[in-house]
Every structure is written in C-alpha cells, then in structure tokens.
C-alpha cells in the first residue's frame, strides 16, 4: 500500500530544498563585500598598527572615528575620517594622520605624542571592502644611493606615490634627524622619515613617505653614502605609463595590482 505524504512530510521536503538552495547560493556567491570594525583604547592601541597594515597591504581604504580631547583647549572631541597614514615604534608611540572634513589632524596618546592635534581616548579602524582605484605596488631591489633624490628621480612629478624602505648610511647626524622631524611635523604631522628606534644611529627609516616629503628632507640630509633594503613604491591611480616608467628606471622584482 502506497504511503501518503502528510503536510508535515511536505513541509520537511520544502525545508530541505530551501536549505540546499541557500547553501548553494552562499557558496557560489561572488559578493566580496566585507565590513569590519575594531576599537582600541589606551590599553590596546599598541595593536592598531598591525591591524591597519593588514588592510593597507590589501589596498583597502581605512576610516576611523576618534574619541578624545583637543590638545589646544582640552575639550572632548570626536573626529571621523580617512586614515592617510599610520605608524608606530614597535607597538608604542602610535600616531595617525586623519583627514576629516578636508582637514588633516595628527592623533595619538598624550604620553606618546604630546604634540598631537587630538589626544586619543578611543579609536576605531573601519573597513567596508572599498579599495583605492588603480592601486599598484611595486617592489624594487636594494640599491646604492648618495641622496634621497636617488630614490625618486625615476618617478614623474605628477605621480601620486609613497615609498617605504630602510637606508643604512656611513653616518647620520642626530641633529639632522631632529631637524627632519621638526620640518615634517610642521608640514602635516606625518613623520614618514625618521631615525632608527633600534639603537642604530646610521639608519634612516622611510615609512610610506610621499615624494614631496622625500624632496624636502633631501635638502636637509644633502649627500651621503648609503644602501637601501628592498624598496616598495605604492602608486595611487596608477597608469600603464607609470609602471613602464618605473620598470625603465629601477630593478623591479614584483608588480602587484589591487
């Protein structure tokens, strides 16, 4: 005798079919949209650079909301905007350049960055999956240089780029390093060119420095004898002509388009 299906049987069948369809759609979906938000305070801010760099390496645009205090009058302030640059010294002295409503602000903890515009009480990292358009990162073999200009002479003036590398030189005067910090802070607060924090007095650390800052610091350092480690050039809104220009002027080892 044939078994008749009850309403319960039909309901179970429908649920199983729906579950299979949902699983198929979930697995085969091409939607790569990602939304992440993490929050940091004074006790966890030493972890923020590591997280920021995971986004940076993948080409994501990173936004932030900073709750803190105005360094001028001590009043509470909330700052929301895009992180243009962020750096630390092995987990301490975290500082970030935040563009909010068309203006740039340096943010940091009072005891680490006393000359910041805003002292951080808490700070978020916010990423919604959006990436910079036509972003390209180019790796270049180490090279011998006699000035900072040697790093950028092969890049056209209208290129929007930043450079990261470490230079070991025959000697660097500590007064020159302080002068560099003063000049860069006066410009926009971004200390993208600095001395080593590992006790090596003959190293210059370049951390995502734009060409304009490299040119300005070149006038302070003048000529020296030095060698870099691997050089990373990140180009925003990069064109094929930009890439060809770099390939013609540097010993390129890798090109990554985001």
CSV table of C-alpha atoms in Angstrom, one decimal:
chain,number,residue,atom,x,y,z
A,1,UNK,CA,0.0,0.0,0.0
A,2,UNK,CA,1.3,3.4,-1.0
A,3,UNK,CA,2.2,5.8,1.7
A,4,UNK,CA,0.5,9.1,1.6
A,5,UNK,CA,2.5,12.2,2.3
A,6,UNK,CA,1.2,14.4,5.1
A,7,UNK,CA,1.6,18.1,5.4
A,8,UNK,CA,4.4,17.6,7.8
A,9,UNK,CA,6.3,15.5,5.1
A,10,UNK,CA,5.8,18.2,2.5
A,11,UNK,CA,7.0,20.8,5.0
A,12,UNK,CA,10.1,18.8,5.7
A,13,UNK,CA,10.8,18.4,2.0
A,14,UNK,CA,10.4,22.1,1.3
A,15,UNK,CA,12.7,23.0,4.2
A,16,UNK,CA,15.4,20.6,2.9
A,17,UNK,CA,15.2,22.0,-0.6
A,18,UNK,CA,15.4,25.6,0.8
A,19,UNK,CA,18.4,24.7,2.8
A,20,UNK,CA,20.2,23.2,-0.2
A,21,UNK,CA,19.4,26.2,-2.3
A,22,UNK,CA,20.6,28.6,0.4
A,23,UNK,CA,23.8,26.7,0.8
A,24,UNK,CA,24.4,26.7,-2.9
A,25,UNK,CA,23.8,30.4,-3.2
A,26,UNK,CA,26.1,31.1,-0.2
A,27,UNK,CA,29.0,29.0,-1.6
A,28,UNK,CA,28.8,30.3,-5.2
A,29,UNK,CA,28.2,34.0,-4.3
A,30,UNK,CA,30.7,36.4,-5.8
A,31,UNK,CA,29.9,39.1,-3.3
A,32,UNK,CA,33.3,40.0,-1.8
A,33,UNK,CA,31.9,42.9,0.3
A,34,UNK,CA,33.5,42.9,3.8
A,35,UNK,CA,32.6,45.1,6.7
A,36,UNK,CA,34.9,45.2,9.7
A,37,UNK,CA,35.2,47.5,12.6
A,38,UNK,CA,37.6,47.2,15.6
A,39,UNK,CA,38.0,49.6,18.5
A,40,UNK,CA,41.1,50.4,20.6
A,41,UNK,CA,41.8,52.4,23.7
A,42,UNK,CA,45.0,53.3,25.6
A,43,UNK,CA,45.5,49.7,26.8
A,44,UNK,CA,45.1,48.1,23.3
A,45,UNK,CA,46.4,50.9,21.0
A,46,UNK,CA,49.7,49.1,20.6
A,47,UNK,CA,47.8,46.5,18.4
A,48,UNK,CA,46.3,49.0,16.0
A,49,UNK,CA,49.2,49.3,13.6
A,50,UNK,CA,49.3,45.6,13.0
A,51,UNK,CA,45.6,45.5,12.1
A,52,UNK,CA,45.9,48.7,10.0
A,53,UNK,CA,48.7,47.2,7.9
A,54,UNK,CA,46.7,44.1,7.2
A,55,UNK,CA,44.2,46.4,5.5
A,56,UNK,CA,46.9,48.5,3.9
A,57,UNK,CA,48.6,45.5,2.3
A,58,UNK,CA,45.4,44.5,0.6
A,59,UNK,CA,44.7,48.0,-0.7
A,60,UNK,CA,41.6,48.8,1.4
A,61,UNK,CA,40.6,52.3,2.3
A,62,UNK,CA,40.6,52.6,6.1
A,63,UNK,CA,38.4,55.0,8.0
A,64,UNK,CA,38.3,55.9,11.7
A,65,UNK,CA,36.3,57.5,14.5
A,66,UNK,CA,38.5,59.0,17.2
A,67,UNK,CA,37.1,60.0,20.6
A,68,UNK,CA,39.5,62.1,22.5
A,69,UNK,CA,40.5,65.6,23.6
A,70,UNK,CA,41.5,68.7,21.7
A,71,UNK,CA,45.2,69.3,22.6
A,72,UNK,CA,44.7,73.1,22.4
A,73,UNK,CA,41.8,73.6,24.9
A,74,UNK,CA,41.3,70.1,26.4
A,75,UNK,CA,37.7,69.9,25.4
A,76,UNK,CA,36.2,66.5,24.3
A,77,UNK,CA,36.2,66.0,20.5
A,78,UNK,CA,35.0,63.3,18.1
A,79,UNK,CA,36.9,63.1,14.8
A,80,UNK,CA,35.7,60.9,11.9
A,81,UNK,CA,37.5,60.5,8.6
A,82,UNK,CA,40.0,58.6,6.5
A,83,UNK,CA,43.4,57.4,7.8
A,84,UNK,CA,46.0,58.8,5.4
A,85,UNK,CA,49.0,57.4,7.3
A,86,UNK,CA,49.6,55.5,10.5
A,87,UNK,CA,52.9,54.4,12.2
A,88,UNK,CA,54.3,53.3,15.5
A,89,UNK,CA,57.6,52.4,17.1
A,90,UNK,CA,57.3,48.7,17.6
A,91,UNK,CA,54.0,49.0,19.3
A,92,UNK,CA,54.4,52.3,21.1
A,93,UNK,CA,54.2,55.9,20.0
A,94,UNK,CA,51.2,55.2,17.8
A,95,UNK,CA,50.4,58.2,15.6
A,96,UNK,CA,48.0,58.6,12.7
A,97,UNK,CA,47.2,61.3,10.1
A,98,UNK,CA,43.5,61.6,9.8
A,99,UNK,CA,41.7,63.6,7.1
A,100,UNK,CA,38.3,64.8,8.5
A,101,UNK,CA,36.1,67.2,6.5
A,102,UNK,CA,39.0,68.3,4.3
A,103,UNK,CA,41.5,69.0,7.1
A,104,UNK,CA,44.4,66.8,8.4
A,105,UNK,CA,44.9,66.0,12.1
A,106,UNK,CA,47.6,64.1,13.9
A,107,UNK,CA,46.1,61.9,16.6
A,108,UNK,CA,48.0,60.0,19.4
A,109,UNK,CA,48.2,59.3,23.1
A,110,UNK,CA,49.2,62.3,25.2
A,111,UNK,CA,52.1,60.5,26.8
A,112,UNK,CA,53.5,59.2,23.5
A,113,UNK,CA,52.6,62.1,21.1
A,114,UNK,CA,52.3,65.2,23.1
A,115,UNK,CA,52.3,67.4,20.0
A,116,UNK,CA,49.3,65.7,18.5
A,117,UNK,CA,46.2,67.7,17.5
A,118,UNK,CA,43.9,65.2,19.2
A,119,UNK,CA,44.7,63.0,22.2
A,120,UNK,CA,43.2,59.6,21.8
A,121,UNK,CA,40.7,58.2,24.3
A,122,UNK,CA,39.5,55.5,21.9
A,123,UNK,CA,39.9,54.9,18.2
A,124,UNK,CA,38.4,52.6,15.6
A,125,UNK,CA,39.5,51.0,12.4
A,126,UNK,CA,36.7,50.8,9.9
A,127,UNK,CA,36.8,48.9,6.6
A,128,UNK,CA,33.9,48.3,4.2
A,129,UNK,CA,35.7,46.5,1.4
A,130,UNK,CA,36.3,49.6,-0.7
A,131,UNK,CA,39.8,49.7,-2.3
A,132,UNK,CA,41.8,52.6,-3.8
A,133,UNK,CA,41.2,52.7,-7.6
A,134,UNK,CA,44.0,51.6,-9.9
A,135,UNK,CA,46.3,51.0,-6.9
A,136,UNK,CA,49.7,49.3,-7.8
A,137,UNK,CA,52.5,48.3,-5.5
A,138,UNK,CA,56.0,47.8,-7.0
A,139,UNK,CA,58.9,46.0,-5.3
A,140,UNK,CA,62.5,47.1,-6.2
A,141,UNK,CA,65.8,45.5,-5.5
A,142,UNK,CA,68.1,47.3,-2.9
A,143,UNK,CA,70.3,50.0,-4.4
A,144,UNK,CA,73.2,52.1,-3.5
A,145,UNK,CA,72.3,55.8,-3.2
A,146,UNK,CA,74.0,59.1,-2.4
A,147,UNK,CA,70.9,61.1,-1.6
A,148,UNK,CA,67.2,60.7,-1.1
A,149,UNK,CA,66.7,62.1,-4.6
A,150,UNK,CA,68.2,58.9,-5.9
A,151,UNK,CA,65.0,57.1,-4.7
A,152,UNK,CA,62.7,59.3,-6.7
A,153,UNK,CA,64.5,60.6,-9.8
A,154,UNK,CA,62.9,57.8,-11.9
A,155,UNK,CA,59.3,58.8,-10.9
A,156,UNK,CA,57.5,61.6,-12.7
A,157,UNK,CA,56.4,64.6,-10.7
A,158,UNK,CA,52.7,64.1,-11.4
A,159,UNK,CA,52.6,60.6,-10.0
A,160,UNK,CA,50.8,60.1,-6.7
A,161,UNK,CA,53.0,57.7,-4.8
A,162,UNK,CA,54.7,56.8,-1.5
A,163,UNK,CA,57.9,54.9,-0.7
A,164,UNK,CA,58.9,52.5,2.1
A,165,UNK,CA,62.5,51.4,2.7
A,166,UNK,CA,65.3,51.4,5.2
A,167,UNK,CA,68.7,53.1,4.4
A,168,UNK,CA,71.9,52.3,6.1
A,169,UNK,CA,74.4,55.1,5.7
A,170,UNK,CA,78.0,55.8,6.5
A,171,UNK,CA,76.8,58.4,9.1
A,172,UNK,CA,73.7,60.4,10.1
A,173,UNK,CA,73.9,63.4,12.4
A,174,UNK,CA,71.4,63.2,15.3
A,175,UNK,CA,70.7,66.9,14.9
A,176,UNK,CA,69.8,66.3,11.3
A,177,UNK,CA,67.2,63.6,12.3
A,178,UNK,CA,65.7,66.1,14.8
A,179,UNK,CA,65.6,68.8,12.1
A,180,UNK,CA,63.8,66.3,9.8
A,181,UNK,CA,61.2,65.5,12.5
A,182,UNK,CA,60.6,69.2,13.1
A,183,UNK,CA,60.1,70.0,9.4
A,184,UNK,CA,57.8,67.1,8.7
A,185,UNK,CA,55.7,67.8,11.8
A,186,UNK,CA,55.3,71.4,10.8
A,187,UNK,CA,54.2,70.4,7.3
A,188,UNK,CA,51.4,67.9,8.2
A,189,UNK,CA,52.4,66.0,11.3
A,190,UNK,CA,53.4,62.9,9.3
A,191,UNK,CA,56.9,61.8,10.5
A,192,UNK,CA,57.4,59.4,7.5
A,193,UNK,CA,61.2,59.8,7.5
A,194,UNK,CA,63.0,59.1,10.8
A,195,UNK,CA,66.0,57.7,12.6
A,196,UNK,CA,66.1,54.1,13.7
A,197,UNK,CA,64.4,53.2,17.1
A,198,UNK,CA,66.6,50.1,17.5
A,199,UNK,CA,69.7,51.9,18.6
A,200,UNK,CA,71.4,52.0,15.2
A,201,UNK,CA,72.5,55.6,14.6
A,202,UNK,CA,73.3,55.2,11.0
A,203,UNK,CA,69.9,54.2,9.7
A,204,UNK,CA,67.1,56.2,8.1
A,205,UNK,CA,63.6,54.6,8.2
A,206,UNK,CA,61.2,55.7,5.4
A,207,UNK,CA,57.6,54.8,6.2
A,208,UNK,CA,55.1,55.3,3.4
A,209,UNK,CA,56.7,58.7,2.6
A,210,UNK,CA,55.2,60.8,-0.4
A,211,UNK,CA,57.6,62.3,-2.9
A,212,UNK,CA,57.1,65.8,-1.6
A,213,UNK,CA,58.4,64.9,1.8
A,214,UNK,CA,61.4,63.0,0.4
A,215,UNK,CA,62.3,66.0,-1.7
A,216,UNK,CA,62.1,68.3,1.3
A,217,UNK,CA,64.2,66.1,3.5
A,218,UNK,CA,66.7,65.6,0.8
A,219,UNK,CA,67.6,69.3,1.2
A,220,UNK,CA,68.4,68.7,4.9
A,221,UNK,CA,70.5,65.5,4.5
A,222,UNK,CA,72.4,66.6,1.4
A,223,UNK,CA,74.7,63.8,0.1
A,224,UNK,CA,75.7,60.6,1.8
A,225,UNK,CA,76.9,57.1,1.1
A,226,UNK,CA,74.2,54.6,1.7
A,227,UNK,CA,72.4,51.4,0.7
A,228,UNK,CA,68.7,50.5,1.0
A,229,UNK,CA,66.9,47.3,1.7
A,230,UNK,CA,64.0,46.3,-0.6
A,231,UNK,CA,62.2,49.4,-1.8
A,232,UNK,CA,58.4,49.5,-2.0
A,233,UNK,CA,56.7,52.1,-4.2
A,234,UNK,CA,52.9,52.3,-3.9
A,235,UNK,CA,51.2,54.3,-6.7
A,236,UNK,CA,47.7,55.5,-6.4
A,237,UNK,CA,45.6,55.9,-9.6
A,238,UNK,CA,48.4,54.1,-11.4
A,239,UNK,CA,48.6,54.1,-15.2
A,240,UNK,CA,50.4,51.7,-17.6
A,241,UNK,CA,52.8,54.6,-18.3
A,242,UNK,CA,53.6,54.9,-14.6
A,243,UNK,CA,54.5,51.3,-14.5
A,244,UNK,CA,56.6,51.4,-17.7
A,245,UNK,CA,58.4,54.4,-16.3
A,246,UNK,CA,59.3,52.6,-13.1
A,247,UNK,CA,60.4,49.5,-15.0
A,248,UNK,CA,62.7,51.6,-17.1
A,249,UNK,CA,64.4,53.3,-14.2
A,250,UNK,CA,64.5,50.7,-11.4
A,251,UNK,CA,65.4,47.0,-11.0
A,252,UNK,CA,61.8,45.8,-10.5
A,253,UNK,CA,61.2,42.4,-8.8
A,254,UNK,CA,57.4,42.4,-8.5
A,255,UNK,CA,54.4,44.3,-9.6
A,256,UNK,CA,51.0,43.8,-7.7
A,257,UNK,CA,47.8,45.4,-8.9
A,258,UNK,CA,45.0,45.6,-6.4
